[in-house]
Every structure is written in C-alpha cells, then in structure tokens.
Short mmCIF file of C-alpha atoms in Angstrom, two decimals:
data_model
loop_
_atom_site.label_atom_id
_atom_site.label_comp_id
_atom_site.label_asym_id
_atom_site.label_seq_id
_atom_site.Cartn_x
_atom_site.Cartn_y
_atom_site.Cartn_z
CA MET A 24 -46.43 17.79 7.59
CA PRO A 25 -46.48 14.43 5.36
CA GLN A 26 -43.37 11.99 5.16
CA ILE A 27 -41.24 12.08 2.25
CA LYS A 28 -39.91 8.84 0.86
CA ILE A 29 -36.32 8.54 -0.47
CA PRO A 30 -34.72 5.63 -2.58
CA ALA A 31 -32.60 3.63 -0.27
CA VAL A 32 -30.64 0.06 0.33
CA TYR A 33 -30.62 -1.66 3.63
CA TYR A 34 -27.76 -3.79 3.44
CA ARG A 35 -25.86 -6.30 5.74
CA GLY A 36 -21.78 -5.58 5.24
CA GLY A 37 -19.19 -7.69 7.06
CA THR A 38 -20.58 -7.57 10.67
CA SER A 39 -22.46 -4.50 10.03
CA LYS A 40 -25.95 -3.13 8.86
CA GLY A 41 -26.19 0.36 7.33
CA VAL A 42 -28.59 2.13 5.07
CA ILE A 43 -26.94 3.11 1.64
CA PHE A 44 -28.06 6.27 -0.71
CA LYS A 45 -27.23 7.50 -3.92
CA ARG A 46 -26.42 11.22 -3.31
CA SER A 47 -28.80 12.21 -6.00
CA ASP A 48 -31.44 10.28 -4.46
CA LEU A 49 -31.57 12.69 -0.87
CA PRO A 50 -33.32 15.85 -1.05
CA GLN A 51 -31.73 19.00 -2.12
CA GLN A 52 -30.45 20.44 0.97
CA ALA A 53 -29.00 17.11 1.87
CA GLN A 54 -26.79 16.55 -1.51
CA GLN A 55 -24.13 18.52 0.54
CA ALA A 56 -23.16 17.97 3.96
CA GLY A 57 -24.69 20.16 6.82
CA ARG A 58 -27.76 20.22 9.34
CA VAL A 59 -30.28 18.87 7.02
CA ARG A 60 -28.21 15.61 5.75
CA ASP A 61 -27.77 15.22 9.52
CA GLN A 62 -31.17 15.18 10.49
CA ILE A 63 -32.30 13.28 7.79
CA LEU A 64 -29.69 10.39 8.28
CA LEU A 65 -30.95 10.52 12.19
CA ARG A 66 -34.62 10.23 11.51
CA VAL A 67 -34.00 7.37 9.15
CA LEU A 68 -32.00 5.45 12.17
CA GLY A 69 -34.28 6.38 14.48
CA SER A 70 -32.26 8.27 16.62
CA PRO A 71 -31.79 10.27 19.04
CA ASP A 72 -33.38 7.88 21.24
CA PRO A 73 -33.60 8.38 25.09
CA TYR A 74 -34.56 5.35 25.29
CA GLY A 75 -31.31 3.56 23.33
CA LYS A 76 -33.51 1.15 21.08
CA GLN A 77 -34.10 3.32 18.16
CA ILE A 78 -38.16 2.19 17.51
CA ASP A 79 -38.83 4.48 15.17
CA GLY A 80 -36.06 3.86 12.59
CA LEU A 81 -33.87 1.49 10.95
CA GLY A 82 -30.98 1.51 13.71
CA ASN A 83 -31.14 -1.74 15.74
CA ALA A 84 -29.61 -0.22 19.09
CA SER A 85 -25.63 -1.05 18.29
CA SER A 86 -23.04 1.06 17.03
CA SER A 87 -22.73 -2.02 14.60
CA THR A 88 -26.35 -1.22 13.09
CA SER A 89 -26.71 2.49 13.41
CA LYS A 90 -24.63 3.26 9.88
CA ALA A 91 -25.49 5.70 7.11
CA LEU A 92 -23.49 5.51 3.62
CA ILE A 93 -23.92 8.10 0.75
CA LEU A 94 -22.26 7.04 -2.71
CA ASP A 95 -21.81 8.99 -5.78
CA LYS A 96 -20.20 8.18 -8.75
CA SER A 97 -16.74 9.46 -8.40
CA SER A 98 -15.35 12.70 -8.91
CA LYS A 99 -11.49 11.13 -8.38
CA PRO A 100 -9.78 10.26 -11.09
CA ASP A 101 -9.43 6.24 -11.95
CA HIS A 102 -12.20 5.51 -9.35
CA ASP A 103 -15.60 4.43 -9.69
CA VAL A 104 -17.60 5.54 -6.35
CA ASP A 105 -17.16 8.16 -3.54
CA TYR A 106 -18.04 6.85 -0.60
CA LEU A 107 -18.91 9.02 2.52
CA PHE A 108 -19.71 7.32 5.94
CA GLY A 109 -21.77 8.57 9.00
CA GLN A 110 -21.99 6.79 12.02
CA VAL A 111 -25.10 7.69 13.45
CA SER A 112 -25.43 8.38 17.55
CA ILE A 113 -27.80 5.94 19.34
CA ASP A 114 -29.24 8.30 21.99
CA LYS A 115 -27.83 11.72 20.87
CA PRO A 116 -28.47 14.50 17.79
CA PHE A 117 -25.14 13.67 16.10
CA VAL A 118 -23.79 12.18 13.30
CA ASP A 119 -19.78 11.64 13.32
CA TRP A 120 -18.13 11.92 9.78
CA SER A 121 -14.67 11.60 11.36
CA GLY A 122 -13.76 7.67 9.99
CA ASN A 123 -14.41 4.82 7.63
CA CYS A 124 -16.74 1.74 8.45
CA GLY A 125 -14.52 -1.10 6.87
CA ASN A 126 -17.43 -3.59 7.59
CA MET A 127 -19.76 -1.57 5.35
CA THR A 128 -17.18 -1.09 2.72
CA ALA A 129 -17.93 -4.79 1.80
CA ALA A 130 -21.23 -3.35 0.34
CA VAL A 131 -20.43 -0.34 -1.05
CA GLY A 132 -18.61 -2.03 -4.14
CA ALA A 133 -21.94 -4.45 -4.50
CA PHE A 134 -24.12 -1.17 -3.99
CA ALA A 135 -22.26 0.75 -7.02
CA VAL A 136 -22.60 -2.02 -9.33
CA SER A 137 -26.11 -2.76 -9.12
CA GLN A 138 -26.71 1.04 -8.89
CA GLY A 139 -25.24 1.62 -11.87
CA LEU A 140 -22.29 3.69 -10.50
CA VAL A 141 -19.75 1.16 -11.86
CA ASP A 142 -19.16 1.66 -16.00
CA ALA A 143 -20.98 -1.40 -17.51
CA ASP A 144 -17.79 -1.85 -19.45
CA LYS A 145 -16.06 -2.95 -16.31
CA ILE A 146 -18.70 -5.39 -15.11
CA PRO A 147 -17.83 -8.94 -16.62
CA GLU A 148 -20.39 -11.54 -17.17
CA ASN A 149 -19.01 -13.98 -14.75
CA GLY A 150 -16.08 -13.44 -12.37
CA ILE A 151 -14.64 -10.87 -10.25
CA CYS A 152 -15.42 -6.74 -10.90
CA THR A 153 -12.86 -4.61 -9.45
CA VAL A 154 -14.38 -1.57 -7.89
CA LYS A 155 -11.93 1.43 -7.37
CA ILE A 156 -13.29 3.19 -4.31
CA TRP A 157 -12.69 6.70 -2.86
CA GLN A 158 -13.42 6.80 0.57
CA ALA A 159 -14.05 10.91 1.24
CA ASN A 160 -14.08 10.86 5.01
CA ILE A 161 -10.22 9.72 5.30
CA GLY A 162 -9.25 10.84 1.80
CA LYS A 163 -8.28 7.28 1.07
CA THR A 164 -8.39 4.32 -1.86
CA ILE A 165 -10.12 1.00 -1.30
CA ILE A 166 -10.54 -1.79 -3.98
CA ALA A 167 -13.38 -3.98 -3.61
CA HIS A 168 -13.48 -7.33 -5.30
CA VAL A 169 -17.08 -7.98 -5.84
CA PRO A 170 -17.87 -11.54 -7.40
CA ILE A 171 -20.41 -11.07 -10.44
CA GLN A 172 -22.75 -14.18 -12.06
CA ASN A 173 -24.52 -13.70 -15.10
CA GLY A 174 -23.97 -9.91 -15.17
CA GLU A 175 -25.10 -9.36 -11.64
CA VAL A 176 -23.54 -8.87 -8.21
CA LEU A 177 -23.63 -12.37 -6.59
CA GLU A 178 -24.28 -12.46 -2.97
CA THR A 179 -24.90 -15.95 -1.48
CA GLY A 180 -21.91 -18.39 -1.40
CA ASP A 181 -19.79 -20.39 1.02
CA PHE A 182 -17.85 -18.53 3.02
CA GLU A 183 -18.49 -18.01 6.45
CA LEU A 184 -17.87 -14.82 8.61
CA ASP A 185 -17.81 -15.03 12.36
CA GLY A 186 -20.01 -12.65 13.74
CA VAL A 187 -22.62 -13.63 10.76
CA THR A 188 -25.09 -16.19 10.90
CA PHE A 189 -25.24 -17.38 7.71
CA PRO A 190 -22.93 -17.96 4.54
CA ALA A 191 -22.53 -15.74 1.61
CA ALA A 192 -20.29 -14.95 -1.10
CA GLU A 193 -16.71 -13.59 -0.51
CA VAL A 194 -15.55 -9.98 -0.42
CA VAL A 195 -12.10 -9.53 -0.98
CA ILE A 196 -11.01 -5.58 0.21
CA GLU A 197 -7.73 -4.30 -0.01
CA PHE A 198 -6.94 -0.92 1.91
CA LEU A 199 -4.07 1.09 -0.09
CA ASP A 200 -1.86 3.59 1.88
CA PRO A 201 -3.80 2.90 5.26
CA ALA A 202 -1.70 5.48 7.09
CA ASP A 203 -2.76 9.01 7.77
CA ASP A 204 -2.31 11.54 4.52
CA ALA A 205 1.26 12.39 6.31
CA GLY A 206 2.20 8.75 5.87
CA ASN A 207 2.58 8.90 9.73
CA LEU A 208 1.58 5.90 11.02
CA PHE A 209 2.49 6.43 14.45
CA PRO A 210 1.59 10.14 15.42
CA THR A 211 3.98 10.30 18.72
CA GLY A 212 6.89 8.33 16.34
CA ASN A 213 7.08 5.69 19.29
CA VAL A 214 5.60 2.21 18.68
CA VAL A 215 4.78 1.98 22.21
CA ASP A 216 3.84 4.64 24.25
CA THR A 217 2.70 5.72 28.19
CA LEU A 218 -0.17 7.14 28.90
CA GLU A 219 -0.27 9.19 31.92
CA ILE A 220 -4.04 9.00 33.03
CA PRO A 221 -4.99 10.54 36.46
CA GLY A 222 -7.06 8.00 38.60
CA ILE A 223 -5.93 5.07 36.62
CA GLY A 224 -2.02 5.43 36.15
CA ASN A 225 0.66 4.85 33.87
CA ILE A 226 -0.40 2.49 30.62
CA GLN A 227 1.52 1.32 27.82
CA ALA A 228 -0.09 1.83 24.55
CA THR A 229 0.06 1.70 20.95
CA LEU A 230 -1.04 4.44 19.21
CA ILE A 231 -1.71 3.92 15.66
CA ASN A 232 -3.12 5.57 12.25
CA SER A 233 -3.91 3.01 9.91
CA GLY A 234 -7.14 2.06 8.75
CA ILE A 235 -8.41 3.88 11.57
CA PRO A 236 -6.99 5.81 14.58
CA THR A 237 -6.85 3.42 17.34
CA VAL A 238 -5.38 3.14 21.13
CA PHE A 239 -4.05 -0.56 21.92
CA VAL A 240 -3.63 -1.57 25.56
CA ASN A 241 -2.22 -4.98 27.19
CA ALA A 242 -5.34 -6.62 28.61
CA ALA A 243 -3.38 -7.59 31.70
CA ASP A 244 -1.84 -4.52 32.19
CA ILE A 245 -5.89 -3.24 33.03
CA GLY A 246 -6.85 -6.07 34.65
CA TYR A 247 -8.48 -8.06 32.07
CA SER A 248 -7.52 -11.65 30.22
CA GLY A 249 -8.70 -10.70 26.37
CA THR A 250 -11.37 -13.47 26.44
CA GLU A 251 -13.91 -11.11 27.53
CA LEU A 252 -17.69 -11.00 25.96
CA GLN A 253 -20.03 -8.19 25.50
CA ASP A 254 -22.06 -9.25 28.58
CA ASP A 255 -18.97 -8.89 30.87
CA ILE A 256 -18.54 -5.26 29.81
CA ASN A 257 -21.41 -3.26 28.68
CA GLY A 258 -23.53 -3.57 30.97
CA ASP A 259 -21.46 -2.12 33.69
CA ALA A 260 -21.10 1.59 33.62
CA GLU A 261 -18.18 2.01 35.47
CA LYS A 262 -16.16 -0.45 33.18
CA LEU A 263 -17.33 1.72 30.15
CA ALA A 264 -16.48 5.01 31.78
CA PHE A 265 -12.95 3.19 32.49
CA PHE A 266 -12.07 2.34 28.59
CA GLU A 267 -14.01 5.91 27.58
CA THR A 268 -11.07 7.59 29.76
CA ILE A 269 -8.42 5.76 27.92
CA ARG A 270 -9.65 6.29 25.00
CA ALA A 271 -9.95 10.33 25.69
CA TYR A 272 -6.27 10.27 26.72
CA GLY A 273 -4.99 8.23 23.78
CA ALA A 274 -7.05 10.69 21.47
CA LEU A 275 -5.02 13.55 23.44
CA LYS A 276 -1.64 11.97 22.84
CA MET A 277 -2.46 11.34 19.14
CA GLY A 278 -3.16 14.88 18.68
CA LEU A 279 -6.57 14.50 17.71
CA ILE A 280 -8.29 16.28 20.08
CA ALA A 281 -7.03 19.50 21.73
CA ASP A 282 -8.74 18.91 24.94
CA LEU A 283 -10.37 16.14 26.72
CA ASP A 284 -13.88 17.42 26.19
CA GLU A 285 -13.70 17.05 22.51
CA ALA A 286 -13.65 13.25 23.10
CA LYS A 287 -17.31 13.38 23.56
CA THR A 288 -18.02 14.87 20.15
CA ARG A 289 -15.63 12.46 18.29
CA GLN A 290 -17.35 9.20 19.60
CA HIS A 291 -16.13 7.33 16.05
CA THR A 292 -12.65 7.85 16.35
CA PRO A 293 -10.47 6.94 17.91
CA LYS A 294 -11.08 3.50 19.26
CA VAL A 295 -9.74 1.78 21.91
CA ALA A 296 -8.96 -1.97 21.98
CA PHE A 297 -6.67 -4.40 24.38
CA VAL A 298 -5.00 -7.50 23.49
CA ALA A 299 -3.46 -10.38 24.90
CA PRO A 300 -1.32 -13.30 24.18
CA ALA A 301 -3.38 -16.24 22.43
CA ALA A 302 -5.71 -18.25 24.65
CA SER A 303 -8.98 -20.63 24.84
CA TYR A 304 -12.15 -19.13 25.22
CA THR A 305 -15.94 -19.62 24.62
CA ALA A 306 -17.15 -17.42 21.49
CA SER A 307 -20.75 -15.43 22.03
CA SER A 308 -21.98 -18.22 19.38
CA GLY A 309 -21.28 -21.19 21.77
CA LYS A 310 -18.24 -22.00 19.50
CA THR A 311 -14.61 -22.85 21.20
CA VAL A 312 -11.74 -20.94 19.86
CA ALA A 313 -8.42 -22.80 20.53
CA ALA A 314 -5.36 -21.18 21.49
CA GLN A 315 -3.51 -22.85 19.03
CA ASP A 316 -5.66 -21.63 16.14
CA ILE A 317 -4.90 -18.17 16.71
CA ASP A 318 -2.23 -15.79 17.14
CA LEU A 319 -3.74 -13.40 19.67
CA LEU A 320 -6.69 -12.19 21.08
CA VAL A 321 -8.24 -8.61 20.69
CA ARG A 322 -11.37 -6.77 22.24
CA ALA A 323 -12.16 -3.55 20.46
CA PHE A 324 -14.77 -0.61 21.50
CA SER A 325 -17.04 1.19 19.28
CA MET A 326 -19.29 4.07 20.24
CA GLY A 327 -18.76 3.34 24.09
CA LYS A 328 -19.30 -0.32 23.95
CA LEU A 329 -17.54 -3.77 23.46
CA HIS A 330 -18.06 -4.68 19.93
CA HIS A 331 -19.90 -7.81 19.39
CA ALA A 332 -16.64 -8.78 16.57
CA MET A 333 -14.30 -6.85 15.22
CA MET A 334 -14.75 -3.23 13.12
CA GLY A 335 -13.41 -3.54 9.59
CA THR A 336 -11.00 -0.58 9.75
CA ALA A 337 -9.71 -1.84 13.36
CA SER A 338 -8.83 -4.94 11.73
CA VAL A 339 -6.66 -2.90 9.73
CA ALA A 340 -5.22 -1.28 12.48
CA ILE A 341 -4.47 -4.63 13.97
CA ALA A 342 -3.16 -6.22 10.99
CA THR A 343 -0.61 -3.34 10.77
CA ALA A 344 0.35 -3.17 13.72
CA ALA A 345 0.90 -6.89 14.03
CA ALA A 346 3.26 -6.50 10.92
CA ILE A 347 5.56 -3.86 12.77
CA PRO A 348 7.88 -5.57 15.87
CA ASP A 349 7.17 -4.46 19.19
CA THR A 350 4.07 -2.91 19.17
CA LEU A 351 2.04 -3.86 21.53
CA VAL A 352 -0.21 -6.09 19.01
CA ASN A 353 3.00 -7.51 17.56
CA LEU A 354 4.33 -8.77 21.20
CA ALA A 355 0.74 -9.90 22.13
CA ALA A 356 1.19 -12.26 18.62
CA GLY A 357 4.43 -13.72 19.58
CA GLY A 358 6.73 -10.82 18.25
CA GLY A 359 9.04 -10.63 14.96
CA GLU A 360 8.25 -10.33 11.69
CA ARG A 361 4.62 -11.06 10.08
CA GLU A 362 2.29 -10.65 7.02
CA SER A 363 -0.81 -11.70 8.58
CA VAL A 364 -2.51 -12.31 11.69
CA CYS A 365 -5.12 -14.86 13.32
CA PHE A 366 -6.98 -13.09 15.97
CA GLY A 367 -9.48 -14.19 18.44
CA HIS A 368 -12.67 -11.77 18.94
CA PRO A 369 -15.84 -12.27 20.78
CA SER A 370 -17.33 -13.85 17.80
CA GLY A 371 -14.69 -16.09 16.60
CA THR A 372 -12.02 -15.38 14.58
CA LEU A 373 -10.51 -13.28 11.65
CA ARG A 374 -7.32 -13.39 9.32
CA VAL A 375 -6.32 -10.35 8.41
CA GLY A 376 -2.77 -9.24 6.82
CA ALA A 377 -0.36 -6.22 6.01
CA ALA A 378 2.77 -5.78 4.86
CA ALA A 379 4.95 -3.18 6.50
CA ALA A 380 8.34 -2.07 5.62
CA VAL A 381 10.72 0.98 6.79
CA GLU A 382 10.59 3.92 4.53
CA ASN A 383 12.65 7.09 5.15
CA GLY A 384 13.51 5.97 8.68
CA GLN A 385 9.73 5.35 9.35
CA TRP A 386 7.63 2.29 9.27
CA ALA A 387 5.17 2.57 6.15
CA VAL A 388 2.20 0.17 4.82
CA LYS A 389 1.18 -0.03 1.33
CA LYS A 390 -1.87 -2.35 1.68
CA ALA A 391 -3.95 -4.41 4.09
CA VAL A 392 -5.72 -7.10 2.87
CA MET A 393 -8.97 -8.85 4.68
CA SER A 394 -12.23 -10.89 3.29
CA ARG A 395 -16.20 -10.03 4.29
CA SER A 396 -19.23 -10.41 2.65
CA ALA A 397 -22.11 -8.27 1.88
CA ARG A 398 -25.93 -8.88 1.46
CA VAL A 399 -29.25 -6.62 0.16
CA ILE A 400 -31.56 -7.16 3.03
CA MET A 401 -34.36 -4.65 1.76
CA GLU A 402 -34.64 -2.09 -0.97
CA GLY A 403 -36.82 0.55 -2.06
CA TRP A 404 -37.86 3.74 -0.16
CA VAL A 405 -37.58 5.30 3.62
CA ARG A 406 -39.78 7.72 5.01
CA VAL A 407 -39.07 9.98 7.00
CA PRO A 408 -41.68 12.94 8.13
CA GLU A 409 -40.88 16.18 6.09
CA GLU A 410 -39.75 18.54 8.84
CA ALA A 411 -36.51 16.35 8.90
CA ALA A 412 -35.77 17.92 5.50
CA VAL A 413 -36.14 21.87 6.34
#
C-alpha cells in the first residue's frame, strides 16, 4: 500500500515534544476514538518498537517525546479549543488516554491561535491572547496566556526553563479546579497513607488527584536522597521495577485500578515521585543547584522511567500538595502554609503555585499556575503507510 500524508505540526511544549493534529485533518475513521486512531498515532511516533528507539517515526525514545495531541474547535460553551492527549507507548502497541500532559499544554494555545481555532476577534495585534482550553481527557478547564506580536504567536524570548536548552517566550498556564470531578483531592480522605507492599514493607505516601493522580513518597524511606539523576536509576531494571511496584500499589489504594495487573495497561497514570528536603546537587546540565535557592527536592517517573525534568501535570500535583499542611510534599518543603514552592528536579529548578483552602470540611484548590514555553519545530505533513488507516 502507498503512504498517506496527514497535516501536522511538530512542537516543543515545555520540556516535552509531540505531534499536534487538527481533528478534521485526520483520516475519517481516525476522527473518532478507536483502533484506527491509535494505529495511526503509533505509526507516526514509530511504535511499537522492540528496539526502544522509535527510529521509524517522530518519537525520540522517551516518554517526554512520544506524545500526540488532537485539537478541535471547542464544543463546550465559553471555551476556544478541545484538547485530547495521547501518551504513545514506545515498545508496546498502546496509546494511553487516561491523563493530560501539562508540558504540551503550553503548545495547545499557540497551535489553536495559529491554526484558526481561536476566533480572530480574540487575538490582539500585540499583547496576550487568553485561550480557554477544554482538556477532554480529564474534563478540566485550562487557560493559556499566549504572547502575540504583530498578530501572530510570539515564540522567541528570554524566558528560560530548566530542561530546555534555549530561551523562548513565556506562556503562563492556569489549571482551574485541578482536583478530580468529585473535588476529592485525596481519594482516601487522608493527607498521608500507608502503603503495605509485599517484599518492600510499609511506606508512607501522599496520594493526590490534582493535575494528574500522583503517589508521593519520602526519598529517605526508600533509600534515596532526592538528588538522583536519570543515569542513577534508569539503567537499573531492579530499581525501575521497585518504583513500578510502588506506583501499582498506589494506584490500587487510590481506586484507579481494581487489581494490580491493570497497572500494566495504565502506564500514564498515576505518576510516582519521591521528595526530600532541600539539598545542593549538580543538575544534568552541569550547573549547581544550591539548597538555599529551593524549598525541596522532587524526582518523578513517567512511563516507567525517571523523568529528565518534571512533568507539567505532576508540577500541579506538587504545587497543590505543597500548599496543604502535613502532606509529605509540604513537610519536605518545611511545613506550614504556602502558596508557591521552588523545587529542584534533575534538570534544575521550577517554581509553581497553588492556593488551597478547606471547603465543607475538605481541602480544595481552585487554581494552580506555572510558566512554560512552546515552539514550532516543524510543520507540514507526516506520512504513514496507508495500512495504518484501515
């Protein structure tokens, strides 16, 4: 069969990269969820690849660069664009639609403006375009503040983001009501739980639904310092299996899965992360991160590997948990009430903010805020064998 070509834009969003499509540009059968859509996205990224390299696609062999987004003019009142995110597995024929990507969210507003999904009368000649996004995976509203110059999206600037080599224009992102639909930040009702894990023991954990379901544990409780980089963990199968076990038991405790085997088909959520009090370390870029410049250390895993920086949605979870007294994240940051934290991750530092309050006897958070940047790397058509579309 011949190849078909599909209009697409290859974007960097935050510390991630992905391919963005307008839903109407996809082949007819892929405009709806299902087998054909998944087949096409897998082929675009070069998955499944038993070599783990994604040589025959646009993926770059990491969870941060194996992402696909589908955008459409919003069907929701008072929203500009509907955003659907797929985390494409590298070595398995699987696309996980269970969560959002906060980093790529930085590219959603820019794509929506440049591709005509935002009404022209909302776009200033110069200034900030406020794009209201409906995140369809999790049913949440996100607001992206996209810089505009001469009527077009401004991508260049002096905003620096650790984990990204070059500066760019800052995009401020607001995640509104980031808890799950029931408003239940803590699915167990506790800010700290005990996970009883055979072969590992009892581990304290903060289980939170904000931005993305996340399992936080103390670094010291599991024999880590919180200053680890990717090479300290990702090449060791036993260490990776250890964290995957914690993640699976956390998912079970959160009610996200009915049995442990389900965790294998839900790789994107929940995330697992470990936290520690602030300490100095050398980031992956070689720069020194000083203890006095951060509030705490956080290391998080995505799709089974230690992330090179920090996922945007996990950053929302960090901001929320830090704002609520006595969570493991809050205690690692020194405890007490706070509306923002600066945390150290493998590539450097990131400041995030959230305001939490008790409503009707339980914790609630109305908004979490962070800054990211986005840039078009390539645009045109991506080609896949026609067999992927049948």
